[in-house]
Amino acid sequence: MRRLARRHDTPARVPPRQRAADAAPPEHDSAAPSEHAPPRDSAAPPDDSDTPPGDTAAPPSAAGRSRPTPADWALAALALAACLYPVLPFSIGSGGGGYDAFLDRQGLLVPADLVMGTVLLLLLLEACRRTTGWILPAVCLLFLGYGYYGGLLPQSWPVAHAGLDFSQLVDAFYNSDSGFYGTPLDVAASYIVLFTIYGAVLDHSGAGRFFVELSTAAFRRSRTAAGRTAVASGFLLGTVSGSGAATTVSIGAVTWPILRRAGYPAERAGGMLAAAGVGAILSPPTLGAAAFIIAEYLGVSYLQVLGWATVPTILYYLGILLAVEIDARRSGVRPVAIDAASPWRLLARFGYHFASLVVIVVLLALGMSATRAVVLATALAAVLSFLDRSHRLTPARLVGSLVAGVRGVLAVTAVCAAAGIITATTTKTGLGPQAAALLVDGARMLTSDPAAVLVLTAVLAAVALSLLGLAVPVTASFVIGWVIIGPALLDLGVAAPAAAMFVFYFAVLSEVSPPTALAAVAASAVTGGRLVPTMWQALRYALPAYLIPIAFVITPAGLGLLGIGGVRRVAVAAVVLAVSVTVLAVAAGGWLPGVGPAGVPERVVAALAGVFLLRLEAVPVAVGVGLAVVAVAGVLVRRGSAGRSGGPTGTPELREVAQ
């Protein structure tokens, strides 16, 4: 049995920030307060020695990073030349001549065009390797090979095509609107870079630290304060971060000591932190990069995408909070004393950090473009930083926050450009419709009922997206999923918003899906827990969230979860799915809050109830509610039987649960 930390004696010191910093982007290298230090509020003036979030990030040389080598500068010069070549106003042999002349050569590239396109292709693969690792470049090469050698496949195969020579591929990548300069890179340059800079400025102004302290203060008197603080911190930090792993590290550095004192094993705490951190990619108003691509693909405003994400985000965090409550009671987690100021005093002193977030939503609602809205919000955040002298964005600190924002967008930009290789190859070869047809045909082999075909297609698509997300980052996973799996859902009559959000959610959930689970890797670095058990714990905490997106697509009523279809439809869908998430949390955790442990029969019945409720139609909902009542009755009977037999009915002893 794990030895519990004392409740009021010497509190555990926050673990060294170096471990957290190793897994966090520069903008989140903020110094976390020790758990015994009260959050700053109006009664306690800020300490001038407090280091603003992000200011602790060492320069590259100090952090042990090598400076650019001559080879790096040469590659940078080549990249600049390849990017400027299409718009150069003078001729270079038979090439050059300006942008119009370059477009006129579409499909008939001259040697200079091919050379520059090939150079940019190689440099882009190298940029992806440096920022994301080898897997995404390997996937790009796989698509490149498919485009070049696909003509050698037996023509009876559905995925066979006529074949493309190298010049056709370079033309598709370098001189078309679906290649390098396609929608993903356009979105990255127009929106993502601005929102990333906004998040860095807001974080450097002290907002990230305030959000964590506010969460700590809000739940300081709760029995499950440790777990609730971690979840609430993930939600609040997610409004400015948009990065699952970075948010996991940020909240873990502050809340892990509290979780440890409460008796949480390292693996379980890591799973909780990972699941809470991944919600950052789902939390409005700063969603993950793929959300901006959704807006461009569907031709809607970013505000509409925020509206679609609101109810699912609430349900996601509801599932995690329920898992926290269940774990606390099932495992005998001990309450901890948290020395924190009143949340109202914190809000009165530092609540201005919410102002720029509100401004973004209000300006979008008034019809202003997302780019103007985020620029104005960034300026407001910088001005408001002067209300806290320890986080004032002086010129030097402002430059530091801008640098952190630009660094934070480098990987996303490389991924968005590389996505052009995948989308262009898919478009030129016709792979998208063929893969979609294979997916639907696979479902039809198992059943001929249209409703069942849709459900099976959704399940197969969910599995495919989860596997895809194991190999590539979230943004690339969404782009690939949309061009290959999206058409299958659309062909079956699924509305475009539902199909897009379905693909988006499963792309995001790959960050808590073993065996990669990047958010779990970051959490394990913070807690020091074993990696694989931490991944499985993260999956368990986020388990109900895996079923929510399926409700988007298997019935038209699922559009209510996206805020589409009127108030009544939205309210009914939200309430039914909240019940579904609740019973699924009971099934996953084996405990009914307020009652007691659930046995295997009750957990199976609860799981079935949750699945039926996903259908959001009268008969399945009635069956689901009935099964939920049976599960609750079974738990009550079990508790009564244990009481009569003199068995334990309360909270069992704390157990190490790391499997």
XYZ file of C-alpha atoms in Angstrom:
659
model
C 0.000 0.000 0.000
C 1.318 3.384 -0.969
C 2.397 5.447 1.938
C 0.280 8.582 2.233
C 1.902 11.956 2.650
C 1.123 13.820 5.839
C -1.737 16.205 5.560
C -0.502 19.384 7.198
C 3.171 18.782 7.781
C 5.955 19.770 5.487
C 4.411 19.956 2.060
C 6.081 18.295 -0.854
C 8.218 20.653 -2.880
C 7.367 21.239 -6.490
C 9.575 18.967 -8.588
C 12.361 20.628 -10.548
C 11.127 22.563 -13.535
C 13.837 21.145 -15.737
C 11.944 17.876 -16.147
C 8.816 19.741 -17.158
C 10.709 22.111 -19.384
C 12.145 19.236 -21.362
C 8.652 18.371 -22.577
C 7.218 21.863 -22.915
C 7.458 24.504 -25.592
C 9.323 27.660 -24.592
C 6.173 29.644 -23.960
C 5.208 27.327 -21.136
C 8.497 27.284 -19.295
C 7.011 29.354 -16.530
C 8.197 28.992 -13.011
C 5.477 27.292 -11.025
C 4.713 28.347 -7.467
C 5.338 25.842 -4.731
C 2.173 24.297 -3.373
C 2.505 26.037 -0.020
C 2.760 29.488 -1.581
C -0.609 31.211 -1.703
C -1.729 32.518 -5.057
C -1.185 36.207 -5.532
C -4.223 38.311 -4.852
C -5.189 41.813 -3.886
C -4.196 41.210 -0.296
C -0.788 39.947 -1.218
C 1.019 42.250 -3.611
C 3.031 40.571 -6.307
C 6.574 39.747 -5.481
C 8.979 41.513 -7.767
C 11.099 38.402 -7.792
C 8.372 36.377 -9.492
C 9.515 35.371 -12.913
C 6.896 35.924 -15.569
C 5.848 32.803 -17.429
C 8.158 32.225 -20.321
C 10.932 34.473 -19.053
C 12.785 31.515 -17.628
C 13.329 30.065 -21.059
C 17.022 30.112 -21.684
C 18.456 31.209 -24.983
C 19.464 28.418 -27.314
C 23.081 28.483 -26.280
C 22.221 28.359 -22.600
C 19.765 25.557 -23.113
C 22.416 23.420 -24.732
C 21.049 23.813 -28.248
C 23.571 24.231 -31.027
C 23.618 27.449 -32.986
C 22.858 27.328 -36.718
C 25.717 25.782 -38.633
C 26.885 26.908 -42.076
C 24.891 24.004 -43.497
C 21.773 25.288 -41.736
C 22.270 28.743 -43.220
C 22.756 27.206 -46.652
C 19.518 25.237 -46.327
C 17.732 28.385 -45.169
C 19.011 30.256 -48.221
C 17.813 27.448 -50.495
C 14.397 27.500 -48.830
C 14.138 31.263 -49.303
C 15.117 30.947 -52.967
C 12.635 28.120 -53.615
C 9.805 30.050 -51.954
C 10.558 33.324 -53.774
C 11.183 31.720 -57.164
C 7.508 31.617 -58.304
C 7.129 35.390 -57.856
C 10.513 36.586 -59.157
C 9.785 39.229 -61.833
C 12.752 38.320 -64.044
C 13.476 35.289 -66.186
C 15.836 32.494 -65.189
C 16.471 30.586 -68.379
C 13.062 29.361 -69.500
C 11.722 29.772 -65.961
C 10.898 32.685 -63.717
C 9.137 35.640 -65.273
C 6.744 36.423 -62.438
C 3.823 34.742 -60.751
C 1.447 34.895 -63.728
C 4.016 33.251 -65.972
C 4.607 30.593 -63.328
C 0.883 29.805 -63.174
C 0.693 29.665 -66.977
C 3.225 26.822 -66.887
C 0.963 24.695 -64.665
C 1.155 21.142 -66.006
C 4.135 22.039 -68.221
C 6.909 22.891 -65.795
C 10.283 23.829 -67.233
C 13.546 22.407 -65.792
C 14.088 25.395 -63.482
C 10.588 24.905 -62.053
C 11.256 21.216 -61.454
C 14.565 21.916 -59.746
C 13.083 24.498 -57.396
C 10.042 22.347 -56.674
C 12.247 19.361 -55.873
C 14.453 21.472 -53.617
C 11.415 22.728 -51.705
C 10.060 19.182 -51.393
C 13.308 17.921 -49.868
C 13.634 20.915 -47.556
C 10.063 20.496 -46.387
C 10.658 16.854 -45.517
C 13.751 17.897 -43.568
C 11.781 20.613 -41.745
C 9.195 18.023 -40.708
C 11.926 15.671 -39.556
C 13.468 18.368 -37.380
C 10.197 19.516 -35.831
C 8.110 16.334 -35.570
C 10.451 13.381 -36.069
C 10.738 10.771 -38.804
C 7.176 9.470 -38.932
C 5.454 12.283 -40.832
C 8.209 12.499 -43.494
C 7.912 8.727 -43.878
C 4.150 9.041 -44.387
C 4.744 11.771 -46.978
C 7.245 9.550 -48.788
C 4.699 6.730 -48.699
C 2.142 8.922 -50.474
C 4.834 10.127 -52.868
C 5.717 6.525 -53.681
C 2.051 5.667 -54.143
C 1.649 8.502 -56.610
C 4.736 7.460 -58.585
C 4.378 3.662 -58.502
C 0.589 3.370 -58.244
C 0.391 2.653 -61.960
C 2.268 -0.613 -61.377
C -0.453 -1.961 -59.098
C -2.885 -4.502 -60.604
C -5.591 -2.452 -62.286
C -8.236 -4.643 -60.677
C -7.304 -3.163 -57.307
C -9.567 -0.287 -56.276
C -6.601 1.894 -55.268
C -4.721 1.443 -58.553
C -4.366 4.441 -60.844
C -2.709 5.331 -64.131
C 0.503 6.446 -62.466
C 2.167 9.846 -62.268
C 5.668 10.762 -63.368
C 7.896 12.873 -61.156
C 7.237 16.109 -63.032
C 3.488 15.671 -62.563
C 3.980 15.161 -58.840
C 6.196 18.231 -58.492
C 3.672 20.232 -60.489
C 0.886 19.108 -58.136
C 2.963 20.019 -55.088
C 4.552 23.265 -56.287
C 2.121 24.776 -58.770
C -1.404 23.925 -57.615
C -3.769 25.081 -54.909
C -3.787 21.631 -53.266
C -0.023 21.318 -52.810
C 2.492 23.056 -50.575
C 0.573 26.326 -50.760
C -2.837 24.767 -50.229
C -5.481 25.423 -47.604
C -3.545 24.065 -44.575
C -0.546 26.357 -45.122
C -2.829 29.271 -45.962
C -4.608 28.739 -42.646
C -1.291 28.480 -40.792
C -0.038 31.758 -42.245
C -3.332 33.626 -41.838
C -4.677 32.394 -38.504
C -2.590 29.873 -36.604
C 0.521 32.027 -36.321
C -1.527 34.945 -34.959
C -3.396 32.828 -32.420
C -0.151 31.179 -31.314
C 1.450 34.572 -30.757
C -1.663 35.670 -28.861
C -1.393 32.639 -26.593
C 2.285 33.353 -25.941
C 1.611 37.023 -25.126
C -1.253 36.100 -22.804
C 0.863 33.450 -21.092
C 3.807 35.821 -20.632
C 1.439 38.358 -19.094
C 0.771 35.893 -16.266
C -2.550 34.482 -17.470
C -1.426 30.860 -17.438
C -0.280 31.068 -13.847
C -3.457 32.899 -12.840
C -5.666 30.218 -14.393
C -3.916 27.460 -12.437
C -4.063 29.449 -9.192
C -7.748 30.227 -9.747
C -8.495 26.529 -10.214
C -6.592 25.708 -7.038
C -8.456 28.365 -5.066
C -11.870 27.369 -6.413
C -11.597 23.764 -5.196
C -9.364 24.193 -2.143
C -12.094 23.049 0.278
C -13.235 20.053 -1.779
C -12.490 16.450 -0.832
C -11.291 15.876 -4.387
C -9.552 19.246 -4.659
C -6.387 17.776 -6.174
C -8.106 16.102 -9.117
C -10.590 18.899 -9.709
C -7.793 21.448 -9.747
C -5.941 19.519 -12.441
C -9.034 19.229 -14.636
C -10.122 22.855 -14.207
C -6.579 24.051 -14.880
C -6.504 22.061 -18.104
C -9.735 23.658 -19.253
C -8.680 27.224 -18.432
C -5.171 26.873 -19.826
C -6.648 25.278 -22.924
C -8.413 28.525 -23.744
C -5.031 30.074 -24.530
C -2.804 27.115 -25.355
C -4.260 24.892 -28.055
C -1.513 22.343 -27.321
C -2.237 19.161 -25.406
C 1.299 18.241 -24.359
C 2.235 21.808 -23.383
C -0.898 22.211 -21.258
C -0.241 18.855 -19.608
C 3.226 19.986 -18.553
C 1.999 23.378 -17.352
C -0.732 22.017 -15.089
C 1.366 19.057 -14.006
C 4.202 21.197 -12.696
C 1.802 22.862 -10.254
C -0.771 20.165 -9.457
C 1.397 17.030 -9.334
C 2.715 17.813 -5.824
C -0.889 18.220 -4.639
C -1.944 14.981 -6.335
C 1.001 13.190 -4.740
C 0.065 14.437 -1.280
C -3.491 13.225 -1.859
C -2.143 9.731 -2.489
C -2.424 9.445 -6.253
C 0.045 7.003 -7.798
C 2.286 8.637 -10.378
C 0.759 6.710 -13.272
C -2.815 7.533 -12.383
C -2.008 11.200 -11.803
C -0.186 11.288 -15.133
C -3.189 9.823 -16.927
C -5.444 12.435 -15.359
C -3.092 15.269 -16.335
C -2.805 13.987 -19.902
C -6.559 13.674 -20.368
C -7.130 17.144 -18.910
C -4.347 18.656 -21.008
C -5.621 17.236 -24.293
C -8.824 19.156 -23.702
C -6.758 22.236 -24.590
C -7.088 21.330 -28.261
C -10.867 21.094 -27.846
C -11.492 24.156 -25.674
C -12.795 27.399 -27.214
C -11.817 30.050 -28.057
C -8.320 28.794 -29.007
C -8.884 25.387 -30.540
C -6.214 23.319 -32.201
C -4.863 24.242 -35.613
C -7.207 21.794 -37.341
C -10.211 23.893 -36.275
C -9.048 26.743 -38.518
C -8.658 24.282 -41.382
C -12.242 23.100 -40.771
C -13.461 26.672 -41.159
C -11.609 27.039 -44.469
C -12.619 23.641 -45.856
C -16.307 24.187 -45.078
C -16.355 27.889 -45.895
C -17.716 28.938 -42.494
C -16.563 31.423 -39.894
C -14.259 30.414 -37.076
C -17.003 31.481 -34.661
C -19.241 28.744 -36.052
C -16.543 26.158 -35.412
C -16.265 27.460 -31.835
C -20.008 26.979 -31.478
C -19.783 23.420 -32.751
C -17.079 22.632 -30.197
C -18.799 24.077 -27.115
C -21.142 21.261 -26.028
C -18.684 18.434 -26.858
C -15.992 20.209 -24.819
C -18.314 20.440 -21.813
C -19.149 16.747 -22.150
C -15.452 15.875 -22.453
C -14.570 17.597 -19.198
C -17.701 16.205 -17.530
C -16.399 12.718 -18.263
C -12.975 13.508 -16.806
C -14.459 15.133 -13.677
C -16.654 12.091 -13.106
C -13.618 9.838 -13.480
C -11.800 11.990 -10.909
C -14.683 11.728 -8.440
C -14.964 7.979 -8.962
C -11.232 7.442 -8.501
C -11.197 9.528 -5.339
C -13.880 7.407 -3.712
C -12.827 4.062 -5.095
C -9.209 4.456 -4.069
C -9.627 6.290 -0.796
C -7.836 9.435 -1.943
C -7.220 11.574 1.112
C -8.262 15.248 1.225
C -5.340 17.656 1.287
C -5.120 21.106 2.790
C -4.393 23.637 0.055
C -3.192 27.021 1.204
C -4.856 29.284 -1.345
C -6.540 32.651 -1.362
C -10.225 33.189 -2.033
C -11.115 32.758 -5.710
C -13.138 35.971 -5.530
C -10.085 37.930 -4.420
C -8.065 36.379 -7.214
C -10.743 37.314 -9.733
C -10.922 40.846 -8.393
C -7.161 41.279 -8.732
C -6.321 39.291 -11.851
C -9.651 38.674 -13.577
C -8.623 41.071 -16.323
C -6.840 38.133 -17.956
C -10.246 36.955 -19.197
C -10.832 40.261 -20.999
C -8.932 39.440 -24.185
C -10.643 36.050 -24.437
C -14.031 37.728 -24.175
C -12.979 40.328 -26.741
C -12.159 37.626 -29.305
C -15.592 36.020 -28.984
C -17.446 39.354 -28.984
C -15.599 40.683 -32.026
C -16.187 37.442 -33.921
C -19.874 37.624 -33.013
C -19.978 41.191 -34.355
C -18.709 39.944 -37.703
C -15.064 40.960 -37.463
C -12.551 38.682 -39.140
C -10.634 36.264 -36.944
C -7.321 37.871 -37.898
C -8.362 41.366 -36.794
C -10.039 40.018 -33.662
C -6.944 38.151 -32.491
C -4.614 41.070 -33.279
C -6.753 43.413 -31.178
C -6.979 40.814 -28.405
C -3.189 40.446 -28.436
C -2.753 44.201 -28.121
C -5.260 44.284 -25.251
C -3.454 41.462 -23.424
C -0.153 43.325 -23.775
C -1.658 46.551 -22.410
C -3.401 44.820 -19.501
C -0.142 43.131 -18.497
C 0.923 46.464 -16.968
C -1.687 45.954 -14.231
C 0.699 43.399 -12.702
C 4.188 44.803 -12.277
C 5.818 41.377 -12.105
C 4.431 40.459 -15.538
C 4.574 43.734 -17.411
C 5.387 43.176 -21.055
C 8.287 45.554 -21.343
C 9.864 45.772 -24.799
C 12.308 42.972 -23.975
C 9.602 40.705 -22.572
C 7.274 41.509 -25.452
C 9.952 40.475 -27.912
C 10.454 37.299 -25.885
C 6.757 36.469 -26.075
C 6.711 37.096 -29.824
C 9.731 34.833 -30.254
C 8.029 32.136 -28.183
C 4.904 32.438 -30.320
C 6.823 32.135 -33.573
C 8.774 29.146 -32.260
C 5.525 27.541 -31.204
C 4.108 27.734 -34.710
C 7.134 26.298 -36.539
C 6.104 22.663 -36.182
C 2.500 23.398 -37.142
C 3.611 25.312 -40.234
C 5.859 22.467 -41.359
C 3.037 19.979 -40.823
C 0.550 22.132 -42.743
C 2.926 22.453 -45.685
C 3.651 18.721 -45.631
C -0.085 18.057 -45.634
C -0.021 19.481 -49.146
C 1.964 16.447 -50.291
C -0.782 14.181 -48.988
C -3.748 16.183 -50.274
C -2.206 16.767 -53.705
C -1.367 13.079 -54.138
C -4.834 12.071 -52.980
C -6.452 14.522 -55.403
C -4.318 13.583 -58.415
C -4.700 9.815 -57.934
C -8.349 9.749 -56.853
C -7.390 7.915 -53.671
C -9.950 9.762 -51.534
C -13.115 8.485 -53.245
C -11.623 5.015 -53.659
C -10.689 4.716 -49.982
C -14.106 6.042 -48.977
C -15.794 3.436 -51.168
C -13.683 0.672 -49.604
C -14.693 1.816 -46.126
C -18.401 1.847 -46.946
C -18.197 -1.465 -48.828
C -16.532 -3.037 -45.810
C -19.488 -2.011 -43.662
C -21.985 -3.240 -46.266
C -20.328 -6.647 -46.296
C -21.486 -7.059 -42.698
C -25.018 -5.688 -43.026
C -27.443 -4.297 -45.591
C -29.412 -2.106 -43.197
C -28.622 1.566 -44.018
C -28.639 2.653 -40.373
C -26.342 -0.207 -39.406
C -24.057 0.565 -42.358
C -23.692 4.130 -41.094
C -22.903 2.970 -37.559
C -20.353 0.415 -38.752
C -18.764 2.948 -41.094
C -18.456 5.382 -38.196
C -16.843 2.716 -36.022
C -14.425 1.671 -38.778
C -13.622 5.321 -39.451
C -12.971 5.896 -35.747
C -10.558 2.964 -35.658
C -8.791 4.147 -38.811
C -8.454 7.706 -37.491
C -7.144 6.471 -34.150
C -4.499 4.380 -35.901
C -3.638 7.272 -38.198
C -3.212 9.591 -35.236
C -0.612 7.264 -33.770
C 1.715 8.059 -36.654
C 1.295 11.748 -37.427
C 0.519 14.990 -35.541
C -3.054 16.111 -34.954
C -3.163 18.597 -37.837
C -1.816 16.130 -40.390
C -4.080 13.424 -39.000
C -7.104 15.650 -39.546
C -6.098 16.587 -43.101
C -5.464 12.970 -44.103
C -8.635 11.813 -42.384
C -10.715 14.506 -44.037
C -9.546 13.764 -47.598
C -9.757 9.968 -47.206
C -12.403 9.194 -44.567
C -14.494 12.360 -44.782
C -15.934 11.460 -48.211
C -17.223 8.138 -46.853
C -19.258 9.886 -44.172
C -20.509 12.538 -46.583
C -21.595 9.881 -49.103
C -23.755 8.267 -46.400
C -25.607 11.519 -45.808
C -23.719 12.816 -42.784
C -23.793 16.612 -42.571
C -20.471 18.295 -43.327
C -20.120 19.915 -39.853
C -20.718 16.565 -38.150
C -18.263 14.746 -40.426
C -15.578 17.402 -39.935
C -15.929 17.469 -36.146
C -15.930 13.650 -36.059
C -12.587 13.558 -37.873
C -11.259 16.415 -35.723
C -12.116 14.737 -32.422
C -10.529 11.416 -33.251
C -7.446 13.196 -34.561
C -7.190 14.992 -31.205
C -7.822 11.887 -29.105
C -4.769 10.267 -30.658
C -2.753 12.290 -28.106
C -4.067 10.019 -25.334
C -4.139 6.816 -27.394
C -1.429 4.191 -26.764
C 1.180 3.401 -27.920
C 2.270 6.977 -28.741
C 0.006 9.245 -26.605
C 2.144 12.392 -26.649
C 0.238 14.023 -23.800
C 0.803 10.937 -21.656
C 4.519 11.049 -22.490
C 4.629 14.655 -21.266
C 2.694 13.753 -18.112
C 5.015 10.846 -17.401
C 7.986 13.220 -17.628
C 6.394 15.422 -14.960
C 5.275 12.717 -12.514
C 8.130 10.276 -13.060
C 5.625 7.465 -13.550
C 6.049 4.487 -15.840
C 5.199 5.454 -19.405
C 2.989 2.606 -20.629
C 0.766 2.450 -17.506
C 0.416 6.241 -17.706
C -0.828 5.898 -21.277
C -3.455 3.341 -20.281
C -4.594 5.523 -17.411
C -4.957 8.477 -19.812
C -7.031 6.307 -22.126
C -9.271 5.263 -19.234
C -9.893 8.850 -18.152
C -10.753 9.920 -21.697
C -12.713 6.770 -22.594
C -16.210 8.359 -22.674
C -14.883 10.996 -25.067
C -14.165 8.324 -27.669
C -17.886 7.652 -28.036
C -19.152 11.253 -28.103
C -18.047 11.938 -31.727
C -19.879 8.824 -32.917
C -23.123 10.456 -31.775
C -22.389 13.331 -34.194
C -22.737 11.140 -37.261
C -24.981 8.130 -36.587
C -28.203 10.150 -36.417
C -29.336 13.611 -37.580
C -30.215 14.399 -33.959
C -26.483 14.343 -33.267
C -26.233 17.775 -34.872
C -27.782 19.087 -31.667
C -24.476 18.338 -29.937
C -22.878 20.824 -32.311
C -25.419 23.510 -31.471
C -27.274 23.030 -34.761
C -31.060 22.690 -34.961
C -32.670 24.921 -32.371
C -32.590 25.249 -28.595
C -34.788 22.227 -27.856
C -32.750 19.891 -30.042
C -29.495 21.123 -28.543
C -30.768 20.822 -24.964
C -32.141 17.300 -25.441
C -28.966 16.081 -27.140
C -26.758 17.624 -24.443
C -28.766 16.129 -21.561
C -28.944 12.657 -23.110
C -25.215 12.614 -23.872
C -24.457 13.867 -20.360
C -26.302 10.811 -19.027
C -24.411 8.630 -21.505
C -21.058 10.039 -20.382
C -22.045 9.486 -16.749
C -22.949 5.820 -17.127
C -19.872 5.221 -19.282
C -17.717 6.763 -16.549
C -19.356 4.426 -14.027
C -18.685 1.477 -16.331
C -15.037 2.462 -16.790
C -14.401 3.312 -13.128
C -16.448 0.621 -11.415
C -17.991 3.008 -8.894
C -21.318 4.847 -8.650
C -20.734 8.223 -6.951
C -22.729 8.573 -3.769
C -23.569 4.864 -3.635
C -20.615 2.520 -3.845
C -18.735 -0.003 -5.968
C -20.256 -1.469 -9.118
C -19.678 -5.107 -9.940
C -18.963 -6.541 -13.355
C -22.669 -7.103 -14.222
C -23.572 -3.521 -13.329
C -20.619 -2.169 -15.294
C -21.577 -4.159 -18.389
C -25.187 -2.956 -18.171
C -23.996 0.637 -17.668
C -21.738 0.383 -20.722
C -24.638 -0.898 -22.827
C -26.808 1.944 -21.531
C -24.198 4.495 -22.560
C -23.936 3.018 -26.054
C -27.723 2.992 -26.575
C -27.965 6.618 -25.470
C -25.575 7.637 -28.247
C -28.333 6.992 -30.777
C -30.312 10.074 -29.635
C -33.634 8.686 -30.869
C -36.719 7.867 -28.812
C -36.509 4.068 -28.683
C -32.726 3.736 -28.143
C -32.821 6.498 -25.522
C -35.675 4.755 -23.681
C -33.734 1.480 -23.721
C -30.591 3.261 -22.547
C -32.376 4.963 -19.668
C -33.940 1.652 -18.657
C -30.555 -0.073 -18.644
C -29.071 2.792 -16.626
C -31.830 2.371 -14.027
C -31.115 -1.363 -13.883
C -27.398 -0.670 -13.357
C -28.109 1.790 -10.530
C -30.536 -0.659 -8.933
C -27.910 -3.378 -9.117
C -25.374 -1.185 -7.317
C -27.945 -0.338 -4.621
C -28.763 -4.018 -4.116
C -25.060 -4.848 -3.926
C -24.539 -2.162 -1.292
C -27.514 -3.377 0.739
C -26.299 -6.965 0.594
C -22.819 -5.914 1.706
C -24.308 -3.956 4.606
C -26.444 -6.866 5.816
C -23.527 -9.267 5.597
C -21.282 -6.917 7.534
C -18.969 -6.390 4.545
C -17.322 -3.087 3.763
C -19.619 -0.505 2.204
C -17.428 2.541 2.457
C -14.295 3.544 0.673
C -11.676 0.817 0.477
C -8.066 1.340 1.348
C -5.927 3.177 -1.124
C -4.668 0.788 -3.754
C -1.921 1.181 -6.248
C -3.714 1.217 -9.577
C -1.197 1.713 -12.317
C -2.186 -0.943 -14.767
